């Protein structure tokens, strides 16, 4: 394990700053595939600490890696620099304003906390990632997160009304939708004098290069900014590379009074686009896919001849309307399905959805000889191409001799694919890298995106130019330069050239860390314990 640099001068902060081996090891991993031991760990006690740490990092020519719960998959929560753990900020407002259908939260507040507070008023934040009970809202903004309900409500972006940001100039600014950005802020001036003109001058190239998908968390959202002119749209999904989000103002939605579920079994992937299109006619709130690859993992769920199962949630304001929508959905999908099961009772609904909710925990507990790795785990393609995408992934995995499990948000054409390589075998890294390359080419050929909701991280950063082309990638670089001219925020994330299948948490080349901490990090992964303070892993 590398030692912290002897020349590293500790900043004067009221929070925690540590350079010891144990603390750095505890922050060497997040969800995803990487283990990278940082130079130091900073846990600011408040926003004033964040401001001071940004100023200090710039003076010391160090990088900062903003991080929440560490549950993001793409590797944007680990790095060589100084980890900036934002989960302990003293300023963590949680204010629900039901009369305005809005809420203001601190970045360290979790989706689960907001969900419970808003629920007391019959409200909710519809984007609902499966990690929501521990995912911080700042982290969700940083990846433009989504979840099962994105088919109806979209990802986080349209639900963000304002953000509060600490910039690379150590300024605190507020960016609000529909209002001019503060003109005196250095970042606003730099953007207006360079990146803005360049993006507007190549607007047609931007529109042509961006994926034709229902959602996207790859690159900087130049397409959204061209539509709105709001700088916050560039920060949403930027994965901490443009500044540190410290607070968010949210739009909320009313919780429907009635809901039901359907379970639709398909005997062929060729039925998938038509089946999904059929259920979309009733505007469902969720359409989730469980592929044959996952059904085979659960032998008790395996059924002969079934290639995929769709789980559908339908919501309405009253039972009568719900019943009509459910009957319409069944009529529309029956010609494309081997079996359709409905559930109206809440207990039956939970039973139907239990299989989808079990996916990630089951995969996390697999042994090293079948380790679940998130490598091609966030591809999203146009809905009509979903069946073709699944076939391409299955074929590539077969050629490389690597097991896979597919599941995800079929209503968006968006799938999560976990690889199941034997990480004790020779050559598995090269085969994994080849599989990533093959699938990336397939996504590009289908006009898709490599990230529907998890972001590029360091996993997909080397592939951004391949997906968007050099002209638009140059515009991404101009955005980064305008917001972060000294490159202190999350270098190598979003834009990076280093090989992505390297510096992994598994395999013979994994960086050595103390055994007790490695075991603790593995337990967090297996048990979904991302709310665990990482320093609690130290004996």
Short mmCIF file of C-alpha atoms in Angstrom, two decimals:
data_model
loop_
_atom_site.label_atom_id
_atom_site.label_comp_id
_atom_site.label_asym_id
_atom_site.label_seq_id
_atom_site.Cartn_x
_atom_site.Cartn_y
_atom_site.Cartn_z
CA UNK A 1 0.00 0.00 0.00
CA UNK A 2 1.51 3.38 -0.99
CA UNK A 3 2.42 5.77 1.80
CA UNK A 4 0.92 9.23 2.03
CA UNK A 5 3.33 11.84 0.62
CA UNK A 6 5.58 13.25 3.31
CA UNK A 7 5.16 16.75 1.86
CA UNK A 8 1.39 16.75 2.40
CA UNK A 9 0.54 19.63 4.75
CA UNK A 10 -2.69 19.12 6.67
CA UNK A 11 -5.31 21.85 6.21
CA UNK A 12 -6.77 23.60 9.22
CA UNK A 13 -10.33 22.35 9.34
CA UNK A 14 -12.75 21.68 12.18
CA UNK A 15 -13.64 18.30 10.70
CA UNK A 16 -11.42 15.25 10.23
CA UNK A 17 -8.27 15.01 8.11
CA UNK A 18 -6.27 11.79 8.08
CA UNK A 19 -3.32 10.38 6.18
CA UNK A 20 -2.78 7.15 8.11
CA UNK A 21 -2.80 3.85 6.28
CA UNK A 22 -5.99 2.54 7.86
CA UNK A 23 -8.11 5.61 7.08
CA UNK A 24 -6.92 5.74 3.47
CA UNK A 25 -7.61 2.02 3.02
CA UNK A 26 -11.15 2.44 4.35
CA UNK A 27 -11.87 4.88 1.50
CA UNK A 28 -10.09 2.91 -1.22
CA UNK A 29 -13.33 1.34 -2.47
CA UNK A 30 -16.91 2.20 -3.25
CA UNK A 31 -19.50 0.19 -5.10
CA UNK A 32 -18.17 -0.85 -8.49
CA UNK A 33 -14.94 -2.54 -9.46
CA UNK A 34 -12.10 -0.32 -8.22
CA UNK A 35 -9.65 -0.17 -5.32
CA UNK A 36 -7.54 3.01 -5.37
CA UNK A 37 -5.85 4.13 -2.16
CA UNK A 38 -6.13 7.92 -1.79
CA UNK A 39 -3.47 10.29 -0.49
CA UNK A 40 -5.66 11.42 2.38
CA UNK A 41 -9.20 11.55 3.71
CA UNK A 42 -11.04 14.76 4.63
CA UNK A 43 -14.40 14.70 6.39
CA UNK A 44 -15.51 18.35 6.56
CA UNK A 45 -17.69 19.30 9.49
CA UNK A 46 -19.47 22.00 7.55
CA UNK A 47 -19.56 23.97 4.32
CA UNK A 48 -16.92 26.40 5.58
CA UNK A 49 -14.57 23.42 5.79
CA UNK A 50 -15.43 22.52 2.19
CA UNK A 51 -14.57 26.04 1.06
CA UNK A 52 -11.28 25.93 2.96
CA UNK A 53 -10.40 22.49 1.56
CA UNK A 54 -11.03 23.65 -2.02
CA UNK A 55 -8.79 26.67 -1.50
CA UNK A 56 -6.13 24.47 0.15
CA UNK A 57 -6.24 21.85 -2.62
CA UNK A 58 -5.74 24.51 -5.27
CA UNK A 59 -2.78 26.00 -3.42
CA UNK A 60 -1.20 22.59 -2.79
CA UNK A 61 -1.90 21.33 -6.37
CA UNK A 62 -3.91 18.41 -5.02
CA UNK A 63 -7.11 16.83 -6.29
CA UNK A 64 -10.35 16.36 -4.37
CA UNK A 65 -12.70 13.39 -4.83
CA UNK A 66 -16.19 14.43 -3.61
CA UNK A 67 -18.07 11.45 -2.22
CA UNK A 68 -21.33 10.62 -0.49
CA UNK A 69 -22.28 7.10 0.58
CA UNK A 70 -19.92 5.55 -1.96
CA UNK A 71 -22.64 3.50 -3.66
CA UNK A 72 -22.07 4.83 -7.20
CA UNK A 73 -20.99 2.09 -9.61
CA UNK A 74 -18.70 3.85 -12.09
CA UNK A 75 -15.70 4.58 -9.90
CA UNK A 76 -16.25 8.31 -9.49
CA UNK A 77 -16.07 7.92 -5.70
CA UNK A 78 -12.43 6.73 -5.50
CA UNK A 79 -9.18 8.27 -6.65
CA UNK A 80 -5.54 9.10 -5.99
CA UNK A 81 -6.22 12.49 -4.44
CA UNK A 82 -7.93 13.53 -1.23
CA UNK A 83 -11.29 11.91 -0.58
CA UNK A 84 -13.86 14.55 0.40
CA UNK A 85 -16.47 12.65 2.42
CA UNK A 86 -19.56 14.88 2.52
CA UNK A 87 -21.76 12.67 4.68
CA UNK A 88 -21.05 14.51 7.95
CA UNK A 89 -21.80 18.10 6.98
CA UNK A 90 -23.47 19.96 9.86
CA UNK A 91 -25.64 21.83 7.37
CA UNK A 92 -28.12 19.15 6.32
CA UNK A 93 -31.51 20.87 5.99
CA UNK A 94 -34.55 18.72 5.29
CA UNK A 95 -37.42 21.13 4.75
CA UNK A 96 -40.59 19.96 2.98
CA UNK A 97 -42.83 22.74 1.68
CA UNK A 98 -46.06 20.91 0.81
CA UNK A 99 -47.94 24.00 -0.29
CA UNK A 100 -45.33 24.54 -3.02
CA UNK A 101 -44.71 20.84 -3.77
CA UNK A 102 -41.05 21.46 -3.01
CA UNK A 103 -38.29 20.54 -0.57
CA UNK A 104 -34.84 21.83 0.28
CA UNK A 105 -32.23 19.35 1.46
CA UNK A 106 -28.56 19.20 2.25
CA UNK A 107 -26.37 17.14 -0.04
CA UNK A 108 -25.75 14.57 2.71
CA UNK A 109 -29.46 13.86 3.26
CA UNK A 110 -30.43 10.50 1.79
CA UNK A 111 -33.27 9.78 -0.62
CA UNK A 112 -34.79 7.58 2.08
CA UNK A 113 -34.87 10.45 4.57
CA UNK A 114 -36.53 12.76 2.07
CA UNK A 115 -38.96 9.99 1.07
CA UNK A 116 -40.13 9.57 4.66
CA UNK A 117 -40.39 13.31 5.33
CA UNK A 118 -42.25 14.02 2.09
CA UNK A 119 -44.49 10.98 2.62
CA UNK A 120 -45.93 12.59 5.76
CA UNK A 121 -47.49 15.14 3.41
CA UNK A 122 -48.57 12.64 0.74
CA UNK A 123 -45.63 13.66 -1.46
CA UNK A 124 -42.55 11.99 -2.93
CA UNK A 125 -39.46 12.50 -5.07
CA UNK A 126 -40.28 10.06 -7.91
CA UNK A 127 -36.74 9.09 -9.05
CA UNK A 128 -36.12 6.12 -6.76
CA UNK A 129 -32.78 4.33 -7.15
CA UNK A 130 -32.56 0.90 -5.56
CA UNK A 131 -29.79 2.32 -3.35
CA UNK A 132 -32.12 5.09 -2.14
CA UNK A 133 -32.11 4.17 1.55
CA UNK A 134 -28.45 5.16 1.78
CA UNK A 135 -27.75 7.13 -1.44
CA UNK A 136 -27.17 10.79 -0.66
CA UNK A 137 -29.13 13.36 -2.60
CA UNK A 138 -25.91 15.15 -3.54
CA UNK A 139 -24.69 11.90 -5.05
CA UNK A 140 -27.95 11.46 -6.94
CA UNK A 141 -27.59 14.93 -8.45
CA UNK A 142 -23.99 14.17 -9.35
CA UNK A 143 -24.91 11.11 -11.43
CA UNK A 144 -28.33 12.29 -12.65
CA UNK A 145 -29.68 9.18 -10.96
CA UNK A 146 -32.97 7.57 -11.86
CA UNK A 147 -34.49 4.23 -10.81
CA UNK A 148 -37.46 2.04 -11.57
CA UNK A 149 -39.94 4.92 -12.00
CA UNK A 150 -37.90 6.76 -14.62
CA UNK A 151 -40.13 5.33 -17.36
CA UNK A 152 -42.82 7.80 -16.28
CA UNK A 153 -41.00 10.45 -14.26
CA UNK A 154 -37.56 10.62 -15.85
CA UNK A 155 -34.26 10.92 -14.03
CA UNK A 156 -33.29 13.44 -11.37
CA UNK A 157 -32.67 16.39 -13.70
CA UNK A 158 -36.24 17.75 -14.15
CA UNK A 159 -36.87 17.43 -10.41
CA UNK A 160 -33.98 19.72 -9.43
CA UNK A 161 -35.04 23.35 -9.12
CA UNK A 162 -31.82 24.75 -7.67
CA UNK A 163 -28.44 23.72 -6.31
CA UNK A 164 -25.92 25.34 -4.03
CA UNK A 165 -22.35 24.81 -5.17
CA UNK A 166 -18.82 25.38 -3.90
CA UNK A 167 -16.82 26.22 -7.02
CA UNK A 168 -13.15 25.65 -7.84
CA UNK A 169 -12.62 29.31 -6.89
CA UNK A 170 -13.85 28.51 -3.36
CA UNK A 171 -16.95 30.60 -3.97
CA UNK A 172 -20.41 29.58 -2.78
CA UNK A 173 -23.02 30.13 -5.47
CA UNK A 174 -26.65 29.23 -6.09
CA UNK A 175 -27.81 28.07 -9.51
CA UNK A 176 -31.59 28.16 -9.96
CA UNK A 177 -33.65 26.93 -12.85
CA UNK A 178 -35.04 29.73 -14.99
CA UNK A 179 -32.90 32.44 -13.35
CA UNK A 180 -29.57 33.93 -14.48
CA UNK A 181 -26.48 32.52 -12.83
CA UNK A 182 -24.73 35.01 -10.50
CA UNK A 183 -22.77 37.18 -12.96
CA UNK A 184 -20.00 38.06 -10.51
CA UNK A 185 -19.01 34.43 -9.93
CA UNK A 186 -15.67 33.61 -11.55
CA UNK A 187 -16.95 30.34 -13.00
CA UNK A 188 -19.90 32.09 -14.65
CA UNK A 189 -17.59 34.66 -16.23
CA UNK A 190 -15.20 32.00 -17.54
CA UNK A 191 -18.04 29.95 -18.99
CA UNK A 192 -19.63 32.96 -20.70
CA UNK A 193 -16.34 34.05 -22.26
CA UNK A 194 -15.39 30.70 -23.74
CA UNK A 195 -17.39 27.49 -23.42
CA UNK A 196 -20.79 29.08 -23.97
CA UNK A 197 -19.92 30.52 -27.38
CA UNK A 198 -18.24 27.28 -28.45
CA UNK A 199 -21.24 25.12 -27.50
CA UNK A 200 -23.77 27.42 -29.17
CA UNK A 201 -21.60 27.53 -32.28
CA UNK A 202 -21.70 23.73 -32.53
CA UNK A 203 -25.28 23.17 -31.40
CA UNK A 204 -26.12 21.01 -34.42
CA UNK A 205 -23.11 18.77 -33.77
CA UNK A 206 -24.16 18.41 -30.13
CA UNK A 207 -27.71 17.39 -31.04
CA UNK A 208 -26.44 14.88 -33.59
CA UNK A 209 -23.89 13.33 -31.22
CA UNK A 210 -26.08 12.83 -28.16
CA UNK A 211 -27.76 9.42 -27.82
CA UNK A 212 -31.32 8.85 -29.00
CA UNK A 213 -32.40 7.33 -25.70
CA UNK A 214 -35.00 8.04 -23.03
CA UNK A 215 -32.28 8.96 -20.53
CA UNK A 216 -28.54 9.56 -20.41
CA UNK A 217 -25.92 10.21 -17.70
CA UNK A 218 -22.85 10.20 -19.95
CA UNK A 219 -20.82 13.28 -20.81
CA UNK A 220 -21.77 16.79 -19.73
CA UNK A 221 -25.41 17.59 -20.52
CA UNK A 222 -24.80 20.05 -23.33
CA UNK A 223 -28.10 19.04 -24.91
CA UNK A 224 -30.04 19.97 -21.78
CA UNK A 225 -28.14 23.24 -21.40
CA UNK A 226 -28.92 24.19 -25.01
CA UNK A 227 -32.62 23.71 -24.22
CA UNK A 228 -32.68 25.59 -20.91
CA UNK A 229 -29.62 27.84 -20.68
CA UNK A 230 -29.40 26.84 -17.00
CA UNK A 231 -25.87 26.16 -15.75
CA UNK A 232 -27.24 23.77 -13.14
CA UNK A 233 -28.00 21.37 -16.00
CA UNK A 234 -24.25 21.03 -16.59
CA UNK A 235 -23.58 20.35 -12.90
CA UNK A 236 -26.32 17.70 -12.71
CA UNK A 237 -24.66 14.49 -13.84
CA UNK A 238 -21.14 15.97 -13.68
CA UNK A 239 -20.04 13.50 -10.97
CA UNK A 240 -18.32 16.08 -8.80
CA UNK A 241 -15.98 17.24 -11.59
CA UNK A 242 -17.34 20.80 -11.78
CA UNK A 243 -17.79 21.68 -8.10
CA UNK A 244 -19.13 20.42 -4.78
CA UNK A 245 -22.92 20.32 -4.44
CA UNK A 246 -23.89 21.24 -0.87
CA UNK A 247 -27.68 21.71 -1.04
CA UNK A 248 -30.57 21.06 -3.44
CA UNK A 249 -34.07 22.43 -3.94
CA UNK A 250 -36.41 19.74 -5.25
CA UNK A 251 -39.74 19.58 -7.00
CA UNK A 252 -42.02 16.94 -5.46
CA UNK A 253 -44.99 14.95 -6.74
CA UNK A 254 -48.16 13.72 -5.05
CA UNK A 255 -48.31 10.03 -4.13
CA UNK A 256 -51.11 8.30 -6.11
CA UNK A 257 -53.90 6.72 -4.07
CA UNK A 258 -53.93 3.34 -5.83
CA UNK A 259 -51.38 1.02 -7.42
CA UNK A 260 -51.18 -2.47 -8.87
CA UNK A 261 -48.64 -4.72 -10.56
CA UNK A 262 -48.33 -7.13 -13.47
CA UNK A 263 -45.86 -9.93 -14.08
CA UNK A 264 -45.47 -10.75 -17.76
CA UNK A 265 -43.55 -13.83 -18.93
CA UNK A 266 -42.01 -13.84 -22.42
CA UNK A 267 -40.77 -16.85 -24.41
CA UNK A 268 -38.62 -14.85 -26.84
CA UNK A 269 -36.59 -11.66 -26.78
CA UNK A 270 -38.22 -10.83 -30.10
CA UNK A 271 -41.43 -10.24 -28.11
CA UNK A 272 -39.75 -7.74 -25.81
CA UNK A 273 -40.08 -4.43 -27.76
CA UNK A 274 -43.74 -5.11 -28.60
CA UNK A 275 -44.56 -6.18 -25.03
CA UNK A 276 -42.93 -3.07 -23.56
CA UNK A 277 -44.61 -0.80 -26.11
CA UNK A 278 -47.95 -2.38 -25.27
CA UNK A 279 -47.75 -1.71 -21.55
CA UNK A 280 -46.41 1.82 -22.14
CA UNK A 281 -49.82 2.68 -23.59
CA UNK A 282 -51.23 2.88 -20.03
CA UNK A 283 -48.37 5.12 -18.82
CA UNK A 284 -47.05 2.74 -16.14
CA UNK A 285 -44.80 4.08 -13.41
CA UNK A 286 -42.31 1.21 -13.76
CA UNK A 287 -41.44 -1.47 -16.32
CA UNK A 288 -38.62 -3.70 -15.10
CA UNK A 289 -36.92 -6.63 -16.81
CA UNK A 290 -35.59 -9.85 -15.32
CA UNK A 291 -33.67 -11.70 -18.05
CA UNK A 292 -33.24 -15.47 -18.41
CA UNK A 293 -29.65 -15.05 -17.18
CA UNK A 294 -30.95 -13.99 -13.78
CA UNK A 295 -33.78 -16.52 -13.70
CA UNK A 296 -31.18 -19.26 -14.18
CA UNK A 297 -29.26 -17.95 -11.18
CA UNK A 298 -32.37 -18.53 -9.07
CA UNK A 299 -33.16 -22.16 -9.76
CA UNK A 300 -36.46 -22.00 -7.91
CA UNK A 301 -37.56 -19.18 -10.25
CA UNK A 302 -36.43 -20.92 -13.41
CA UNK A 303 -39.20 -21.85 -15.84
CA UNK A 304 -38.72 -23.84 -19.07
CA UNK A 305 -38.97 -21.73 -22.19
CA UNK A 306 -39.18 -18.36 -20.42
CA UNK A 307 -36.60 -15.91 -21.77
CA UNK A 308 -37.58 -12.84 -19.73
CA UNK A 309 -40.05 -11.52 -17.18
CA UNK A 310 -41.44 -7.99 -17.15
CA UNK A 311 -42.60 -6.47 -13.87
CA UNK A 312 -44.96 -3.53 -14.34
CA UNK A 313 -46.32 -1.01 -11.82
CA UNK A 314 -49.47 0.96 -12.61
CA UNK A 315 -50.65 3.91 -10.48
CA UNK A 316 -53.86 5.93 -10.47
CA UNK A 317 -55.85 8.36 -8.36
CA UNK A 318 -58.70 5.93 -7.67
CA UNK A 319 -59.43 2.20 -7.78
CA UNK A 320 -61.83 2.45 -10.73
CA UNK A 321 -59.27 4.18 -12.96
CA UNK A 322 -56.61 1.73 -11.81
CA UNK A 323 -58.79 -1.24 -12.75
CA UNK A 324 -59.41 0.18 -16.23
CA UNK A 325 -55.68 0.77 -16.77
CA UNK A 326 -54.85 -2.73 -15.59
CA UNK A 327 -57.41 -4.34 -17.91
CA UNK A 328 -56.15 -2.24 -20.81
CA UNK A 329 -52.56 -3.27 -20.11
CA UNK A 330 -53.48 -6.97 -19.97
CA UNK A 331 -55.40 -6.76 -23.25
CA UNK A 332 -52.54 -4.94 -24.96
CA UNK A 333 -49.73 -7.23 -23.80
CA UNK A 334 -51.43 -10.64 -23.94
CA UNK A 335 -50.69 -11.26 -27.66
CA UNK A 336 -46.97 -10.89 -26.89
CA UNK A 337 -46.79 -12.85 -23.63
CA UNK A 338 -46.77 -16.46 -22.51
CA UNK A 339 -48.34 -15.55 -19.16
CA UNK A 340 -49.74 -12.43 -17.48
CA UNK A 341 -50.30 -12.28 -13.72
CA UNK A 342 -51.88 -9.31 -11.96
CA UNK A 343 -51.71 -8.17 -8.35
CA UNK A 344 -53.97 -5.60 -6.66
CA UNK A 345 -53.48 -6.46 -3.00
CA UNK A 346 -50.36 -4.73 -1.52
CA UNK A 347 -49.01 -8.08 -0.27
CA UNK A 348 -49.34 -9.60 -3.74
CA UNK A 349 -47.67 -6.54 -5.27
CA UNK A 350 -44.71 -6.91 -2.89
CA UNK A 351 -44.49 -10.60 -3.78
CA UNK A 352 -44.30 -9.88 -7.50
CA UNK A 353 -41.58 -7.26 -6.99
CA UNK A 354 -39.54 -9.36 -4.55
CA UNK A 355 -37.57 -10.95 -7.38
CA UNK A 356 -36.42 -7.56 -8.79
CA UNK A 357 -35.44 -6.24 -5.38
CA UNK A 358 -33.43 -9.40 -4.71
CA UNK A 359 -31.13 -8.93 -7.71
CA UNK A 360 -28.33 -6.77 -6.33
CA UNK A 361 -28.07 -8.41 -2.87
CA UNK A 362 -27.92 -11.90 -4.40
CA UNK A 363 -25.23 -10.89 -6.86
CA UNK A 364 -23.13 -9.14 -4.24
CA UNK A 365 -22.86 -12.34 -2.22
CA UNK A 366 -21.42 -14.53 -4.97
CA UNK A 367 -17.94 -16.04 -4.33
CA UNK A 368 -14.61 -14.97 -5.88
CA UNK A 369 -14.90 -17.79 -8.41
CA UNK A 370 -18.06 -16.12 -9.71
CA UNK A 371 -17.58 -12.53 -8.59
CA UNK A 372 -20.25 -10.07 -9.69
CA UNK A 373 -18.61 -7.05 -11.35
CA UNK A 374 -20.30 -3.93 -12.73
CA UNK A 375 -18.45 -3.42 -16.02
CA UNK A 376 -21.09 -3.11 -18.75
CA UNK A 377 -23.79 -2.36 -16.22
CA UNK A 378 -25.52 0.79 -17.42
CA UNK A 379 -26.17 0.63 -21.16
CA UNK A 380 -29.30 2.28 -22.52
CA UNK A 381 -30.55 2.01 -26.12
CA UNK A 382 -33.64 3.13 -28.03
CA UNK A 383 -36.56 0.98 -26.95
CA UNK A 384 -36.95 -0.66 -30.34
CA UNK A 385 -33.34 -1.89 -30.10
CA UNK A 386 -33.61 -3.43 -26.63
CA UNK A 387 -33.92 -7.04 -27.82
CA UNK A 388 -30.99 -6.56 -30.20
CA UNK A 389 -28.91 -5.11 -27.38
CA UNK A 390 -29.59 -8.08 -25.09
CA UNK A 391 -28.64 -10.49 -27.87
CA UNK A 392 -25.42 -8.55 -28.50
CA UNK A 393 -24.46 -8.66 -24.81
CA UNK A 394 -25.21 -12.38 -24.54
CA UNK A 395 -23.17 -13.12 -27.69
CA UNK A 396 -20.18 -11.05 -26.53
CA UNK A 397 -20.22 -12.73 -23.11
CA UNK A 398 -20.34 -16.14 -24.76
CA UNK A 399 -17.36 -15.31 -27.01
CA UNK A 400 -15.32 -14.20 -23.99
CA UNK A 401 -16.43 -17.12 -21.82
CA UNK A 402 -17.79 -14.88 -19.04
CA UNK A 403 -21.10 -15.42 -17.28
CA UNK A 404 -23.54 -12.52 -17.12
CA UNK A 405 -26.75 -11.49 -15.39
CA UNK A 406 -29.13 -8.99 -17.02
CA UNK A 407 -31.90 -6.99 -15.37
CA UNK A 408 -33.09 -3.41 -15.36
CA UNK A 409 -35.41 -0.72 -16.60
CA UNK A 410 -36.91 -2.18 -19.76
CA UNK A 411 -39.37 0.67 -20.20
CA UNK A 412 -36.42 2.96 -20.90
CA UNK A 413 -34.42 0.49 -22.97
CA UNK A 414 -31.98 0.54 -20.07
CA UNK A 415 -30.33 -2.57 -18.65
CA UNK A 416 -27.89 -3.42 -15.88
CA UNK A 417 -25.52 -6.24 -16.73
CA UNK A 418 -23.26 -7.77 -14.10
CA UNK A 419 -20.37 -9.90 -15.26
CA UNK A 420 -19.61 -13.11 -13.35
CA UNK A 421 -15.95 -13.86 -14.10
CA UNK A 422 -13.76 -16.26 -12.17
CA UNK A 423 -11.36 -13.69 -10.71
CA UNK A 424 -8.98 -16.45 -9.63
CA UNK A 425 -8.40 -17.57 -13.26
CA UNK A 426 -5.62 -16.37 -15.56
CA UNK A 427 -6.52 -13.82 -18.21
CA UNK A 428 -9.92 -12.81 -16.88
CA UNK A 429 -9.02 -9.09 -16.90
CA UNK A 430 -8.12 -9.14 -20.62
CA UNK A 431 -11.32 -10.98 -21.49
CA UNK A 432 -13.33 -8.54 -19.39
CA UNK A 433 -11.73 -5.61 -21.20
CA UNK A 434 -12.49 -7.21 -24.56
CA UNK A 435 -16.12 -7.71 -23.52
CA UNK A 436 -16.40 -4.04 -22.53
CA UNK A 437 -15.00 -3.05 -25.92
CA UNK A 438 -17.43 -5.29 -27.82
CA UNK A 439 -20.48 -4.12 -25.92
CA UNK A 440 -19.46 -0.47 -26.23
CA UNK A 441 -19.31 -0.89 -30.01
CA UNK A 442 -22.78 -2.48 -29.96
CA UNK A 443 -24.22 0.40 -27.91
CA UNK A 444 -22.72 2.95 -30.30
CA UNK A 445 -24.12 1.06 -33.28
CA UNK A 446 -27.59 1.15 -31.74
CA UNK A 447 -27.42 4.94 -31.08
CA UNK A 448 -27.37 4.30 -27.35
CA UNK A 449 -25.44 5.49 -24.33
CA UNK A 450 -23.06 3.59 -22.06
CA UNK A 451 -24.65 5.23 -19.01
CA UNK A 452 -28.37 5.58 -18.47
CA UNK A 453 -28.20 6.60 -14.81
CA UNK A 454 -24.88 5.77 -13.10
CA UNK A 455 -22.53 8.20 -14.85
CA UNK A 456 -19.23 7.67 -16.65
CA UNK A 457 -16.96 7.53 -13.62
CA UNK A 458 -13.49 6.24 -14.44
CA UNK A 459 -15.03 3.10 -15.94
CA UNK A 460 -16.48 4.77 -19.03
CA UNK A 461 -14.38 7.97 -19.17
CA UNK A 462 -11.93 6.49 -21.73
CA UNK A 463 -14.91 5.66 -23.96
CA UNK A 464 -16.57 9.09 -23.95
CA UNK A 465 -14.81 10.31 -27.10
CA UNK A 466 -15.68 7.07 -28.87
CA UNK A 467 -19.36 7.59 -28.09
CA UNK A 468 -19.64 11.35 -28.69
CA UNK A 469 -16.83 11.99 -31.19
CA UNK A 470 -13.85 14.37 -30.92
CA UNK A 471 -15.80 17.55 -31.70
CA UNK A 472 -18.26 17.20 -28.82
CA UNK A 473 -15.60 15.78 -26.49
CA UNK A 474 -13.62 18.99 -27.05
CA UNK A 475 -16.68 20.92 -25.89
CA UNK A 476 -16.80 18.74 -22.75
CA UNK A 477 -13.19 19.72 -22.11
CA UNK A 478 -14.08 23.40 -22.47
CA UNK A 479 -16.83 22.98 -19.87
CA UNK A 480 -14.38 21.32 -17.50
CA UNK A 481 -11.81 24.07 -18.06
CA UNK A 482 -14.36 26.82 -17.40
CA UNK A 483 -15.59 25.29 -14.15
CA UNK A 484 -12.31 23.78 -12.91
CA UNK A 485 -9.31 25.42 -14.60
CA UNK A 486 -6.76 23.85 -12.22
CA UNK A 487 -8.28 20.38 -12.51
CA UNK A 488 -8.74 19.82 -8.77
CA UNK A 489 -12.14 18.10 -8.90
CA UNK A 490 -12.18 14.36 -9.65
CA UNK A 491 -9.53 14.15 -12.39
CA UNK A 492 -9.92 11.12 -14.65
CA UNK A 493 -13.69 11.09 -14.14
CA UNK A 494 -15.89 11.93 -17.15
CA UNK A 495 -12.80 12.69 -19.24
CA UNK A 496 -9.87 10.29 -18.98
CA UNK A 497 -7.59 8.17 -21.09
CA UNK A 498 -6.32 5.58 -18.59
CA UNK A 499 -7.44 1.96 -19.16
CA UNK A 500 -10.62 1.35 -17.21
CA UNK A 501 -10.06 -2.34 -16.44
CA UNK A 502 -7.17 -1.70 -14.06
CA UNK A 503 -6.65 -0.88 -10.38
CA UNK A 504 -9.44 -3.28 -9.48
CA UNK A 505 -10.62 -4.41 -6.06
CA UNK A 506 -10.33 -8.05 -7.13
CA UNK A 507 -7.66 -10.20 -8.70
CA UNK A 508 -3.96 -10.72 -8.08
CA UNK A 509 -3.04 -7.10 -8.81
CA UNK A 510 -5.46 -5.52 -6.32
CA UNK A 511 -3.71 -2.93 -4.12
CA UNK A 512 -2.85 -4.43 -0.71
CA UNK A 513 -4.81 -3.02 2.23
CA UNK A 514 -5.17 -4.32 5.81
CA UNK A 515 -7.11 -7.59 5.85
CA UNK A 516 -9.62 -6.42 8.45
CA UNK A 517 -10.52 -3.36 6.39
CA UNK A 518 -10.76 -5.40 3.19
CA UNK A 519 -13.18 -7.73 4.98
CA UNK A 520 -15.21 -4.77 6.23
CA UNK A 521 -15.47 -3.27 2.75
CA UNK A 522 -16.55 -6.64 1.35
CA UNK A 523 -19.23 -6.89 4.05
CA UNK A 524 -20.56 -3.45 3.07
CA UNK A 525 -20.80 -4.62 -0.52
CA UNK A 526 -22.50 -7.90 0.35
CA UNK A 527 -24.97 -6.43 2.82
CA UNK A 528 -25.70 -3.09 1.19
CA UNK A 529 -24.16 -1.35 4.17
CA UNK A 530 -23.21 1.86 2.42
CA UNK A 531 -24.53 3.96 5.28
CA UNK A 532 -21.65 2.63 7.40
CA UNK A 533 -19.09 5.36 8.26
CA UNK A 534 -15.87 4.10 6.72
CA UNK A 535 -13.72 5.04 9.69
CA UNK A 536 -15.87 2.62 11.72
CA UNK A 537 -14.03 -0.18 9.88
CA UNK A 538 -10.82 0.67 11.70
CA UNK A 539 -10.13 -1.45 14.79
#
